[in-house]
Amino acid sequence: PGTGKTMLARRLPGLLPPLSRDEALDVTQAFSVAGLLQPEAPLVTTRPFRAPHHSTSVAGLVGGGRIPQPGEVSLANHGVLFLDELLEFSRAACEALRQPLEDGEVTIVRAAGSARFPARFTLVAAANPCPCGYLGDLRRACRCNPADLYRYARRLSGPLLDRIDLYVQAERVTAEELASSLTGESTAAVQARVCRARAIQQARGAGNAQLRAAELLHLCRPTASARRTLAAAVDRLGLTARGFHRSLRVARTIADLAGDDLVDDNHVREALSMRFVPLSPIDRSGAA
């Protein structure tokens, strides 16, 4: 259900390290320009969580207007941008995400000049596997025909999908699981592990997401076996150059979370296992 996805997404800012003072100032500036700063809270001290509706315009999502204003991607700077029902957003809005996801900023050009807004956020998106929502469900049959599935999947372009690092298929929760009293790790425990990994990255000079392509092989330190696995993914799975670099960053993060100095084959395989869409309507429909 949509409320469940939103609840899960809202927990993510709490797993991230606390805002540094510089980050807090960045967030506060964006909120101030947008007129969202509250008088009783002149400094934003928590990581932002933004969840715009799928009817949001391109300008509302990435910024714009006669006098350029920051959009949701900039209001989510240093925080989380959650797009529920991603495939219901307009294609133009989705494509507009490509620049901020790649560059960490948005440039808005007008006749009188241009404006740049920071947009270094964590994108979290959720979508049904097909229009009716039951593709791959073991209990209910999908009602979509191949043409419906093809059109649905085509709403997202390959270049945008290539900028998303992790794909997770969420299975239906059973009644037994809903009634279970078992609990997982606490938010504090996970945040502590994330903070340790972030400290390792900062000791190398920058967070893994900020590493330039030229620095990756030197700073990520993949073993010979890890390099062979990545090379095989390029040759056999069609991994793009962007996908290669992003997979290596994810593998480096997995190694950091485990406290491992080198990126080994297991880290790369885990990163690659989450790189590709687990349930593709095009592949399942046979309409491609």
Backbone as CSV, one residue per row, in Angstrom:
resi,resn,N_x,N_y,N_z,CA_x,CA_y,CA_z,C_x,C_y,C_z
1,PRO,0.831,-1.196,0.000,0.000,0.000,0.000,0.866,1.246,0.000
2,GLY,0.336,2.332,-0.581,1.102,3.556,-0.690,1.559,4.087,0.652
3,THR,0.683,3.978,1.683,1.067,4.484,2.995,2.262,3.723,3.547
4,GLY,2.342,2.410,3.282,3.475,1.621,3.755,4.774,2.044,3.109
5,LYS,4.723,2.302,1.779,5.925,2.748,1.087,6.387,4.090,1.625
6,THR,5.459,4.988,1.870,5.817,6.309,2.380,6.397,6.211,3.780
7,MET,5.817,5.346,4.610,6.335,5.172,5.973,7.771,4.665,5.947
8,LEU,8.051,3.697,5.065,9.410,3.190,4.956,10.369,4.278,4.489
9,ALA,9.941,5.038,3.472,10.798,6.089,2.940,11.079,7.167,3.982
10,ARG,10.082,7.474,4.808,10.260,8.517,5.812,11.272,8.132,6.880
11,ARG,11.561,6.851,6.991,12.560,6.415,7.982,13.994,6.668,7.500
12,LEU,14.167,6.859,6.201,15.522,6.956,5.657,16.332,8.138,6.185
13,PRO,15.778,9.353,6.296,16.603,10.441,6.829,17.177,10.136,8.215
14,GLY,16.431,9.354,9.008,16.918,8.996,10.337,18.072,8.023,10.324
15,LEU,18.311,7.366,9.169,19.437,6.436,9.059,20.713,7.149,8.624
16,LEU,20.568,8.380,8.159,21.716,9.124,7.662,22.412,9.871,8.798
17,PRO,23.692,10.189,8.628,24.393,10.966,9.666,23.724,12.316,9.886
18,PRO,23.836,12.881,11.082,23.269,14.216,11.327,23.871,15.240,10.360
19,LEU,23.110,16.273,10.074,23.604,17.340,9.207,24.816,18.025,9.831
20,SER,25.838,18.245,9.020,26.939,19.090,9.477,26.460,20.539,9.455
21,ARG,27.239,21.453,10.020,26.817,22.851,10.038,26.728,23.400,8.609
22,ASP,27.713,23.062,7.774,27.676,23.545,6.392,26.456,23.006,5.654
23,GLU,26.137,21.735,5.870,24.956,21.149,5.228,23.680,21.820,5.729
24,ALA,23.621,22.079,7.034,22.444,22.740,7.600,22.249,24.124,6.988
25,LEU,23.333,24.843,6.760,23.239,26.164,6.139,22.748,26.051,4.696
26,ASP,23.232,25.038,3.968,22.768,24.822,2.590,21.257,24.587,2.561
27,VAL,20.789,23.694,3.431,19.360,23.371,3.471,18.555,24.605,3.869
28,THR,19.035,25.337,4.858,18.331,26.529,5.329,18.215,27.573,4.225
29,GLN,19.275,27.763,3.445,19.241,28.732,2.354,18.168,28.373,1.322
30,ALA,18.096,27.098,0.936,17.098,26.670,-0.049,15.683,26.891,0.477
31,PHE,15.448,26.542,1.742,14.125,26.734,2.332,13.786,28.220,2.433
32,SER,14.786,29.044,2.716,14.554,30.481,2.825,14.175,31.085,1.479
33,VAL,14.910,30.708,0.418,14.610,31.217,-0.921,13.210,30.800,-1.349
34,ALA,12.804,29.586,-0.972,11.480,29.077,-1.352,10.369,29.605,-0.447
35,GLY,10.733,30.368,0.585,9.736,30.906,1.496,9.175,29.885,2.456
36,LEU,9.926,28.831,2.736,9.442,27.750,3.596,10.070,27.759,4.984
37,LEU,10.954,28.713,5.243,11.637,28.750,6.532,10.678,29.252,7.608
38,GLN,10.593,28.525,8.711,9.699,28.897,9.797,10.385,29.874,10.744
39,PRO,9.687,30.935,11.161,10.307,31.933,12.048,10.850,31.327,13.344
40,GLU,10.165,30.300,13.849,10.610,29.695,15.113,11.773,28.723,14.922
41,ALA,12.124,28.444,13.667,13.247,27.537,13.380,14.110,28.158,12.286
42,PRO,14.908,29.179,12.630,15.696,29.890,11.614,16.801,29.053,10.986
43,LEU,17.144,27.919,11.582,18.158,27.028,11.027,17.590,25.621,10.953
44,VAL,17.575,25.041,9.741,17.104,23.663,9.576,18.193,22.720,10.064
45,THR,17.876,21.871,11.002,18.888,21.003,11.610,18.642,19.523,11.343
46,THR,17.582,19.188,10.637,17.318,17.786,10.304,17.329,17.622,8.787
47,ARG,17.711,16.451,8.344,17.763,16.204,6.906,16.356,16.268,6.318
48,PRO,16.197,16.981,5.206,14.854,17.130,4.628,14.335,15.846,4.006
49,PHE,13.033,15.723,4.013,12.336,14.630,3.325,11.245,15.275,2.494
50,ARG,11.326,15.105,1.182,10.352,15.700,0.278,9.656,14.590,-0.502
51,ALA,8.322,14.685,-0.596,7.544,13.654,-1.285,6.482,14.325,-2.152
52,PRO,6.868,14.914,-3.277,5.896,15.601,-4.132,4.928,14.625,-4.781
53,HIS,3.721,15.124,-5.091,2.700,14.321,-5.766,3.107,14.095,-7.211
54,HIS,2.605,13.006,-7.807,3.015,12.685,-9.178,2.492,13.681,-10.212
55,SER,1.581,14.566,-9.816,1.108,15.601,-10.733,2.012,16.836,-10.751
56,THR,3.074,16.819,-9.950,3.993,17.960,-9.880,4.581,18.270,-11.263
57,SER,4.650,19.539,-11.588,5.194,19.964,-12.877,6.717,19.862,-12.886
58,VAL,7.285,20.041,-14.074,8.748,20.036,-14.197,9.345,21.145,-13.343
59,ALA,8.759,22.351,-13.417,9.268,23.473,-12.629,9.144,23.196,-11.133
60,GLY,8.047,22.564,-10.732,7.889,22.241,-9.322,8.895,21.214,-8.850
61,LEU,9.291,20.318,-9.744,10.221,19.264,-9.363,11.669,19.740,-9.360
62,VAL,12.097,20.409,-10.421,13.514,20.773,-10.524,13.767,22.270,-10.400
63,GLY,12.704,23.074,-10.317,12.885,24.506,-10.174,12.558,25.249,-11.453
64,GLY,12.272,26.536,-11.313,11.953,27.337,-12.488,11.184,28.570,-12.098
65,GLY,10.409,29.097,-13.031,9.646,30.316,-12.805,10.306,31.520,-13.444
66,ARG,9.549,32.617,-13.575,10.107,33.836,-14.169,11.300,34.316,-13.354
67,ILE,11.120,34.336,-12.046,12.255,34.538,-11.135,12.595,33.151,-10.603
68,PRO,13.720,32.562,-11.010,13.999,31.162,-10.681,13.877,30.854,-9.191
69,GLN,13.127,29.795,-8.912,12.931,29.315,-7.554,13.389,27.862,-7.472
70,PRO,13.892,27.442,-6.317,14.306,26.036,-6.186,13.108,25.103,-6.233
71,GLY,13.297,23.935,-6.842,12.263,22.921,-6.889,12.471,21.883,-5.810
72,GLU,11.713,20.792,-5.897,11.775,19.750,-4.874,13.163,19.118,-4.772
73,VAL,13.866,19.004,-5.901,15.189,18.373,-5.843,16.162,19.203,-5.013
74,SER,15.998,20.529,-5.024,16.871,21.394,-4.232,16.399,21.496,-2.784
75,LEU,15.091,21.406,-2.576,14.575,21.385,-1.208,14.936,20.077,-0.505
76,ALA,15.245,19.044,-1.304,15.683,17.756,-0.737,17.203,17.679,-0.639
77,ASN,17.915,18.752,-0.933,19.377,18.746,-0.877,19.866,18.252,0.496
78,HIS,20.805,17.322,0.490,21.345,16.689,1.706,20.309,15.823,2.422
79,GLY,19.203,15.515,1.725,18.188,14.682,2.340,17.642,13.668,1.365
80,VAL,16.353,13.383,1.463,15.719,12.327,0.685,14.591,12.916,-0.158
81,LEU,14.589,12.573,-1.441,13.479,12.901,-2.335,12.757,11.597,-2.638
82,PHE,11.500,11.493,-2.206,10.717,10.275,-2.408,9.672,10.516,-3.474
83,LEU,9.732,9.738,-4.553,8.761,9.831,-5.634,7.938,8.547,-5.651
84,ASP,6.762,8.617,-5.072,5.871,7.461,-5.060,5.142,7.404,-6.397
85,GLU,4.912,6.190,-6.892,4.295,5.984,-8.214,5.099,6.728,-9.280
86,LEU,6.361,6.399,-9.364,7.284,7.098,-10.262,6.782,7.131,-11.698
87,LEU,6.193,6.030,-12.164,5.784,5.979,-13.558,4.528,6.800,-13.838
88,GLU,3.920,7.367,-12.800,2.791,8.272,-12.993,3.249,9.720,-13.171
89,PHE,4.517,10.020,-12.851,5.056,11.347,-13.126,5.189,11.503,-14.638
90,SER,5.084,12.726,-15.124,5.226,12.939,-16.563,6.633,12.553,-17.008
91,ARG,6.747,12.120,-18.265,8.061,11.754,-18.783,9.011,12.945,-18.729
92,ALA,8.488,14.160,-19.008,9.340,15.353,-18.972,9.890,15.585,-17.568
93,ALA,9.058,15.376,-16.550,9.520,15.558,-15.173,10.589,14.529,-14.820
94,CYS,10.371,13.281,-15.228,11.354,12.230,-14.952,12.683,12.523,-15.646
95,GLU,12.617,12.953,-16.904,13.845,13.234,-17.643,14.593,14.421,-17.054
96,ALA,13.847,15.348,-16.442,14.484,16.513,-15.832,15.332,16.129,-14.619
97,LEU,15.143,14.925,-14.093,15.943,14.466,-12.952,17.371,14.104,-13.351
98,ARG,17.612,13.931,-14.638,18.901,13.411,-15.069,20.059,14.327,-14.697
99,GLN,19.903,15.646,-14.897,21.002,16.553,-14.560,21.313,16.569,-13.063
100,PRO,20.310,16.774,-12.185,20.656,16.778,-10.760,21.213,15.452,-10.259
101,LEU,20.720,14.332,-10.792,21.261,13.045,-10.363,22.718,12.879,-10.783
102,GLU,23.083,13.463,-11.902,24.448,13.336,-12.412,25.387,14.371,-11.804
103,ASP,24.914,15.630,-11.705,25.789,16.741,-11.331,25.612,17.227,-9.902
104,GLY,24.508,16.859,-9.240,24.285,17.341,-7.883,23.850,18.790,-7.825
105,GLU,23.396,19.341,-8.943,22.910,20.711,-8.973,21.965,20.888,-10.152
106,VAL,21.208,21.983,-10.134,20.285,22.321,-11.208,20.634,23.701,-11.722
107,THR,20.702,23.838,-13.037,20.941,25.142,-13.659,19.688,25.572,-14.401
108,ILE,19.175,26.735,-14.040,17.973,27.288,-14.669,18.390,28.523,-15.454
109,VAL,18.152,28.512,-16.746,18.578,29.609,-17.618,17.366,30.446,-18.019
110,ARG,17.490,31.749,-17.851,16.476,32.703,-18.271,17.147,33.800,-19.090
111,ALA,16.345,34.630,-19.763,16.901,35.684,-20.612,17.787,36.635,-19.817
112,ALA,17.409,36.884,-18.572,18.175,37.826,-17.750,19.408,37.204,-17.124
113,GLY,19.570,35.909,-17.239,20.727,35.249,-16.646,20.385,33.816,-16.255
114,SER,21.212,33.228,-15.444,20.992,31.848,-15.018,21.159,31.739,-13.508
115,ALA,20.558,30.715,-12.967,20.655,30.455,-11.525,21.002,28.988,-11.321
116,ARG,21.838,28.739,-10.337,22.207,27.366,-9.995,21.772,27.068,-8.570
117,PHE,21.113,25.938,-8.404,20.679,25.510,-7.081,21.289,24.146,-6.774
118,PRO,21.778,23.942,-5.547,22.315,22.620,-5.190,21.211,21.584,-5.160
119,ALA,21.540,20.357,-5.531,20.537,19.278,-5.561,21.238,17.940,-5.370
120,ARG,21.927,17.805,-4.245,22.597,16.529,-3.955,21.743,15.774,-2.940
121,PHE,20.854,14.953,-3.467,19.860,14.284,-2.647,19.924,12.777,-2.868
122,THR,19.291,12.034,-1.980,19.100,10.601,-2.170,17.717,10.385,-2.777
123,LEU,17.699,9.861,-3.992,16.423,9.596,-4.658,15.913,8.217,-4.256
124,VAL,14.683,8.186,-3.776,13.992,6.924,-3.487,12.683,6.959,-4.269
125,ALA,12.471,5.976,-5.107,11.266,5.946,-5.939,10.587,4.590,-5.799
126,ALA,9.270,4.608,-5.913,8.493,3.369,-5.845,7.540,3.341,-7.024
127,ALA,7.296,2.147,-7.539,6.382,1.997,-8.672,5.806,0.595,-8.677
128,ASN,4.576,0.479,-9.152,3.981,-0.834,-9.359,4.650,-1.503,-10.558
129,PRO,4.670,-2.834,-10.605,5.325,-3.519,-11.725,4.567,-3.397,-13.045
130,CYS,3.304,-3.012,-12.980,2.480,-2.884,-14.187,1.289,-1.999,-13.849
131,PRO,0.474,-1.594,-14.840,-0.660,-0.719,-14.544,-1.645,-1.273,-13.515
132,CYS,-1.937,-2.580,-13.562,-2.893,-3.138,-12.596,-2.228,-3.478,-11.270
133,GLY,-0.892,-3.589,-11.264,-0.155,-3.818,-10.034,0.099,-5.263,-9.662
134,TYR,-0.284,-6.221,-10.519,-0.190,-7.625,-10.131,0.767,-8.453,-10.986
135,LEU,1.581,-7.817,-11.798,2.547,-8.576,-12.584,3.521,-9.303,-11.660
136,GLY,3.624,-10.626,-11.820,4.522,-11.402,-10.976,3.928,-11.836,-9.655
137,ASP,2.716,-11.400,-9.335,2.066,-11.783,-8.083,1.642,-13.253,-8.167
138,LEU,1.932,-14.022,-7.125,1.616,-15.448,-7.119,0.174,-15.729,-6.737
139,ARG,-0.544,-14.698,-6.268,-1.909,-14.927,-5.797,-2.964,-14.340,-6.712
140,ARG,-2.613,-13.295,-7.432,-3.584,-12.669,-8.316,-2.971,-12.503,-9.697
141,ALA,-3.754,-12.777,-10.719,-3.249,-12.705,-12.089,-3.224,-11.266,-12.586
142,CYS,-2.199,-10.963,-13.358,-2.085,-9.648,-13.992,-3.140,-9.533,-15.095
143,ARG,-3.821,-8.370,-15.144,-4.878,-8.158,-16.130,-4.392,-7.356,-17.337
144,CYS,-3.123,-6.982,-17.358,-2.599,-6.121,-18.422,-2.250,-6.950,-19.660
145,ASN,-2.486,-6.381,-20.836,-2.057,-7.055,-22.056,-0.636,-6.608,-22.407
146,PRO,0.037,-7.316,-23.308,1.430,-6.980,-23.635,1.635,-5.521,-24.049
147,ALA,0.697,-4.959,-24.793,0.840,-3.564,-25.228,0.799,-2.615,-24.032
148,ASP,-0.085,-2.906,-23.059,-0.154,-2.078,-21.849,1.173,-2.125,-21.095
149,LEU,1.730,-3.325,-20.961,2.992,-3.485,-20.244,4.129,-2.744,-20.942
150,TYR,4.151,-2.828,-22.243,5.208,-2.177,-23.014,5.130,-0.660,-22.854
151,ARG,3.927,-0.097,-23.003,3.765,1.349,-22.866,4.118,1.811,-21.455
152,TYR,3.747,1.012,-20.474,4.029,1.355,-19.067,5.538,1.414,-18.818
153,ALA,6.251,0.394,-19.261,7.690,0.343,-19.039,8.431,1.433,-19.800
154,ARG,7.893,1.833,-20.952,8.549,2.834,-21.780,8.447,4.244,-21.217
155,ARG,7.715,4.427,-20.122,7.592,5.762,-19.540,8.915,6.234,-18.946
156,LEU,9.799,5.310,-18.625,11.109,5.676,-18.086,12.178,5.347,-19.118
157,SER,13.050,6.306,-19.375,14.090,6.109,-20.381,15.264,5.324,-19.813
158,GLY,16.027,4.718,-20.710,17.226,3.993,-20.297,18.232,4.871,-19.574
159,PRO,18.512,6.094,-20.077,19.469,6.964,-19.378,19.058,7.295,-17.939
160,LEU,17.748,7.452,-17.681,17.326,7.713,-16.306,17.489,6.462,-15.452
161,LEU,17.060,5.311,-15.965,17.218,4.059,-15.218,18.679,3.779,-14.902
162,ASP,19.569,4.178,-15.804,20.997,3.936,-15.609,21.567,4.766,-14.463
163,ARG,20.847,5.811,-14.065,21.301,6.672,-12.974,20.779,6.219,-11.616
164,ILE,19.998,5.142,-11.597,19.481,4.591,-10.344,20.348,3.403,-9.960
165,ASP,20.915,3.439,-8.770,21.931,2.453,-8.379,21.354,1.136,-7.870
166,LEU,20.241,1.193,-7.153,19.729,0.006,-6.472,18.262,-0.222,-6.820
167,TYR,17.937,-1.464,-7.136,16.553,-1.858,-7.396,16.184,-2.973,-6.424
168,VAL,15.050,-2.820,-5.774,14.590,-3.836,-4.821,13.131,-4.154,-5.132
169,GLN,12.835,-5.436,-5.276,11.455,-5.864,-5.496,10.808,-6.157,-4.153
170,ALA,9.751,-5.430,-3.840,9.055,-5.606,-2.563,7.929,-6.618,-2.740
171,GLU,8.039,-7.741,-2.067,7.022,-8.782,-2.158,5.834,-8.452,-1.248
172,ARG,4.694,-9.062,-1.566,3.498,-8.884,-0.741,3.775,-9.390,0.683
173,VAL,3.342,-8.619,1.673,3.503,-9.014,3.067,2.358,-9.941,3.455
174,THR,2.684,-11.073,4.075,1.653,-12.043,4.457,0.979,-11.619,5.764
175,ALA,-0.180,-12.224,6.047,-0.901,-11.938,7.291,-0.068,-12.340,8.496
176,GLU,0.651,-13.454,8.361,1.501,-13.911,9.472,2.596,-12.898,9.770
177,GLU,3.190,-12.337,8.722,4.238,-11.337,8.926,3.676,-10.062,9.548
178,LEU,2.463,-9.676,9.128,1.850,-8.478,9.693,1.563,-8.660,11.183
179,ALA,1.197,-9.893,11.571,0.847,-10.158,12.962,2.060,-10.473,13.825
180,SER,3.220,-10.641,13.204,4.416,-11.016,13.952,4.876,-9.878,14.855
181,SER,5.402,-10.252,16.019,5.930,-9.259,16.963,7.436,-9.076,16.823
182,LEU,8.024,-9.796,15.854,9.461,-9.677,15.668,9.816,-8.288,15.148
183,THR,10.914,-7.768,15.621,11.385,-6.453,15.181,12.801,-6.575,14.635
184,GLY,13.147,-5.678,13.733,14.493,-5.670,13.175,15.402,-4.753,13.960
185,GLU,16.485,-4.352,13.318,17.416,-3.440,13.977,16.763,-2.095,14.225
186,SER,17.199,-1.447,15.260,16.681,-0.113,15.550,17.296,0.902,14.598
187,THR,16.608,2.031,14.449,17.127,3.106,13.602,18.484,3.568,14.102
188,ALA,18.652,3.668,15.409,19.913,4.136,15.981,21.063,3.199,15.644
189,ALA,20.804,1.889,15.671,21.871,0.924,15.376,22.305,1.022,13.924
190,VAL,21.333,1.157,13.021,21.678,1.269,11.602,22.383,2.593,11.339
191,GLN,21.913,3.674,11.954,22.550,4.972,11.757,24.000,4.948,12.225
192,ALA,24.265,4.263,13.325,25.640,4.178,13.825,26.540,3.484,12.806
193,ARG,26.034,2.431,12.174,26.819,1.733,11.154,27.045,2.619,9.930
194,VAL,26.016,3.364,9.554,26.157,4.283,8.418,27.171,5.379,8.751
195,CYS,27.134,5.893,9.974,28.076,6.946,10.374,29.518,6.435,10.349
196,ARG,29.719,5.187,10.753,31.083,4.626,10.701,31.563,4.522,9.263
197,ALA,30.684,4.077,8.365,31.057,3.972,6.957,31.330,5.351,6.370
198,ARG,30.517,6.347,6.737,30.721,7.700,6.228,32.052,8.267,6.731
199,ALA,32.416,7.962,7.961,33.700,8.439,8.493,34.864,7.840,7.708
200,ILE,34.750,6.569,7.320,35.786,5.931,6.503,35.906,6.653,5.171
201,GLN,34.772,6.995,4.578,34.782,7.685,3.284,35.386,9.079,3.404
202,GLN,35.032,9.794,4.450,35.575,11.134,4.629,37.080,11.096,4.854
203,ALA,37.553,10.025,5.478,39.002,9.882,5.671,39.728,9.714,4.345
204,ARG,39.016,9.181,3.329,39.594,9.073,1.990,39.510,10.390,1.231
205,GLY,38.734,11.333,1.759,38.670,12.654,1.134,37.298,13.071,0.670
206,ALA,36.367,12.123,0.461,35.023,12.467,-0.016,34.114,11.260,0.109
207,GLY,32.814,11.528,0.122,31.847,10.434,0.102,31.945,9.680,-1.206
208,ASN,31.554,8.424,-1.198,31.696,7.601,-2.407,30.917,8.173,-3.588
209,ALA,29.765,8.775,-3.332,28.957,9.328,-4.421,29.649,10.493,-5.112
210,GLN,30.579,11.147,-4.410,31.261,12.309,-4.981,32.572,11.955,-5.685
211,LEU,32.976,10.699,-5.636,34.234,10.303,-6.278,34.116,10.424,-7.789
212,ARG,35.082,11.097,-8.398,35.095,11.216,-9.850,35.573,9.914,-10.475
213,ALA,35.190,9.719,-11.738,35.531,8.468,-12.428,37.030,8.214,-12.418
214,ALA,37.820,9.284,-12.576,39.274,9.124,-12.617,39.843,8.654,-11.286
215,GLU,39.106,8.868,-10.186,39.598,8.498,-8.859,39.152,7.113,-8.429
216,LEU,38.158,6.561,-9.090,37.478,5.386,-8.563,38.395,4.188,-8.351
217,LEU,39.096,3.783,-9.409,39.905,2.570,-9.292,40.993,2.727,-8.239
218,HIS,41.536,3.940,-8.118,42.593,4.171,-7.131,42.051,4.163,-5.705
219,LEU,40.928,4.865,-5.471,40.413,5.003,-4.118,39.516,3.841,-3.696
220,CYS,38.829,3.208,-4.659,37.955,2.090,-4.287,38.742,0.809,-4.039
221,ARG,39.919,0.679,-4.634,40.828,-0.439,-4.414,40.178,-1.801,-4.661
222,PRO,39.637,-2.038,-5.855,39.076,-3.361,-6.154,40.182,-4.399,-6.360
223,THR,39.943,-5.614,-5.918,40.895,-6.694,-6.136,40.845,-7.119,-7.602
224,ALA,41.802,-7.949,-7.994,41.827,-8.443,-9.369,40.542,-9.208,-9.691
225,SER,40.055,-9.986,-8.727,38.816,-10.735,-8.939,37.627,-9.801,-9.117
226,ALA,37.581,-8.725,-8.333,36.495,-7.753,-8.450,36.530,-7.071,-9.813
227,ARG,37.723,-6.761,-10.298,37.850,-6.134,-11.618,37.348,-7.072,-12.715
228,ARG,37.661,-8.358,-12.581,37.212,-9.323,-13.595,35.693,-9.429,-13.610
229,THR,35.073,-9.398,-12.427,33.616,-9.481,-12.353,32.971,-8.258,-12.992
230,LEU,33.520,-7.094,-12.750,32.987,-5.871,-13.366,33.157,-5.912,-14.880
231,ALA,34.319,-6.388,-15.328,34.556,-6.482,-16.770,33.571,-7.454,-17.411
232,ALA,33.281,-8.556,-16.733,32.330,-9.533,-17.259,30.927,-8.935,-17.331
233,ALA,30.593,-8.065,-16.354,29.280,-7.422,-16.367,29.141,-6.482,-17.560
234,VAL,30.238,-5.828,-17.921,30.214,-4.945,-19.091,30.003,-5.767,-20.363
235,ASP,30.725,-6.873,-20.473,30.681,-7.687,-21.693,29.400,-8.508,-21.814
236,ARG,28.951,-9.099,-20.709,27.845,-10.055,-20.779,26.486,-9.450,-20.422
237,LEU,26.479,-8.450,-19.536,25.220,-7.882,-19.078,24.923,-6.526,-19.702
238,GLY,25.845,-6.037,-20.520,25.616,-4.749,-21.168,25.730,-3.571,-20.225
239,LEU,26.526,-3.712,-19.165,26.711,-2.619,-18.213,27.375,-1.438,-18.911
240,THR,26.778,-0.257,-18.792,27.334,0.931,-19.426,28.521,1.461,-18.627
241,ALA,29.212,2.450,-19.191,30.323,3.070,-18.468,29.816,3.714,-17.182
242,ARG,28.648,4.379,-17.266,28.072,4.976,-16.054,27.713,3.881,-15.052
243,GLY,27.127,2.783,-15.552,26.776,1.685,-14.668,27.997,1.049,-14.022
244,PHE,29.091,0.963,-14.781,30.351,0.432,-14.249,30.810,1.268,-13.056
245,HIS,30.850,2.581,-13.247,31.334,3.461,-12.185,30.386,3.463,-10.987
246,ARG,29.084,3.477,-11.259,28.129,3.484,-10.153,28.154,2.167,-9.377
247,SER,28.327,1.065,-10.076,28.407,-0.233,-9.401,29.644,-0.309,-8.520
248,LEU,30.733,0.273,-8.997,31.962,0.270,-8.200,31.789,1.133,-6.948
249,ARG,31.080,2.261,-7.078,30.816,3.101,-5.898,29.969,2.343,-4.877
250,VAL,28.940,1.631,-5.362,28.082,0.861,-4.452,28.884,-0.250,-3.784
251,ALA,29.731,-0.928,-4.562,30.565,-1.995,-3.993,31.496,-1.436,-2.925
252,ARG,32.042,-0.231,-3.173,32.918,0.409,-2.186,32.131,0.718,-0.908
253,THR,30.885,1.147,-1.058,30.046,1.441,0.104,29.732,0.169,0.888
254,ILE,29.449,-0.926,0.178,29.197,-2.206,0.847,30.429,-2.637,1.644
255,ALA,31.605,-2.457,1.055,32.843,-2.798,1.757,33.035,-1.905,2.982
256,ASP,32.711,-0.616,2.845,32.846,0.303,3.984,31.908,-0.088,5.122
257,LEU,30.683,-0.462,4.790,29.736,-0.874,5.826,30.210,-2.129,6.547
258,ALA,30.924,-2.989,5.819,31.454,-4.219,6.426,32.799,-3.991,7.106
259,GLY,33.379,-2.797,6.928,34.685,-2.504,7.517,35.829,-3.137,6.769
260,ASP,35.631,-3.467,5.485,36.673,-4.108,4.683,37.504,-3.062,3.941
261,ASP,38.799,-3.293,3.902,39.702,-2.322,3.279,39.633,-2.375,1.760
262,LEU,39.526,-3.586,1.207,39.514,-3.764,-0.246,38.111,-4.095,-0.742
263,VAL,37.830,-3.729,-1.973,36.586,-4.135,-2.623,36.834,-5.484,-3.281
264,ASP,36.168,-6.507,-2.778,36.379,-7.860,-3.277,35.247,-8.259,-4.220
265,ASP,35.396,-9.471,-4.757,34.420,-9.993,-5.710,33.025,-10.058,-5.099
266,ASN,32.914,-10.421,-3.819,31.606,-10.523,-3.179,30.914,-9.171,-3.106
267,HIS,31.675,-8.121,-2.841,31.091,-6.784,-2.786,30.551,-6.374,-4.158
268,VAL,31.309,-6.672,-5.198,30.892,-6.311,-6.549,29.658,-7.105,-6.960
269,ARG,29.646,-8.393,-6.650,28.487,-9.209,-7.018,27.222,-8.732,-6.312
270,GLU,27.343,-8.335,-5.051,26.176,-7.826,-4.327,25.689,-6.526,-4.962
271,ALA,26.633,-5.656,-5.329,26.244,-4.400,-5.975,25.549,-4.656,-7.302
272,LEU,26.085,-5.583,-8.090,25.493,-5.888,-9.392,24.133,-6.552,-9.250
273,SER,23.935,-7.324,-8.189,22.656,-8.010,-8.000,21.518,-7.025,-7.783
274,MET,21.849,-5.805,-7.352,20.826,-4.785,-7.125,20.844,-3.711,-8.207
275,ARG,21.626,-3.953,-9.266,21.787,-2.944,-10.303,20.673,-2.984,-11.341
276,PHE,20.102,-4.142,-11.569,19.158,-4.309,-12.668,17.740,-4.457,-12.154
277,VAL,16.777,-3.942,-12.949,15.375,-3.998,-12.559,14.977,-5.460,-12.377
278,PRO,14.516,-5.862,-11.179,14.223,-7.283,-10.940,13.001,-7.797,-11.677
279,LEU,12.071,-6.909,-12.039,10.851,-7.345,-12.712,10.572,-6.376,-13.841
280,SER,10.880,-6.763,-15.072,10.719,-5.873,-16.210,9.442,-6.201,-16.975
281,PRO,8.480,-5.273,-17.039,7.267,-5.541,-17.800,7.556,-5.867,-19.257
282,ILE,8.579,-5.251,-19.850,8.896,-5.518,-21.253,9.360,-6.960,-21.413
283,ASP,10.271,-7.390,-20.544,10.775,-8.750,-20.647,9.680,-9.780,-20.391
284,ARG,8.813,-9.482,-19.400,7.802,-10.465,-19.023,6.666,-10.540,-20.033
285,SER,6.452,-9.436,-20.777,5.326,-9.418,-21.706,5.670,-10.030,-23.046
286,GLY,6.960,-10.058,-23.380,7.366,-10.539,-24.673,7.071,-9.550,-25.790
287,ALA,6.792,-8.276,-25.412,6.422,-7.281,-26.403,7.593,-6.475,-26.901
288,ALA,8.770,-6.660,-26.323,9.919,-5.840,-26.698,10.367,-6.175,-28.120
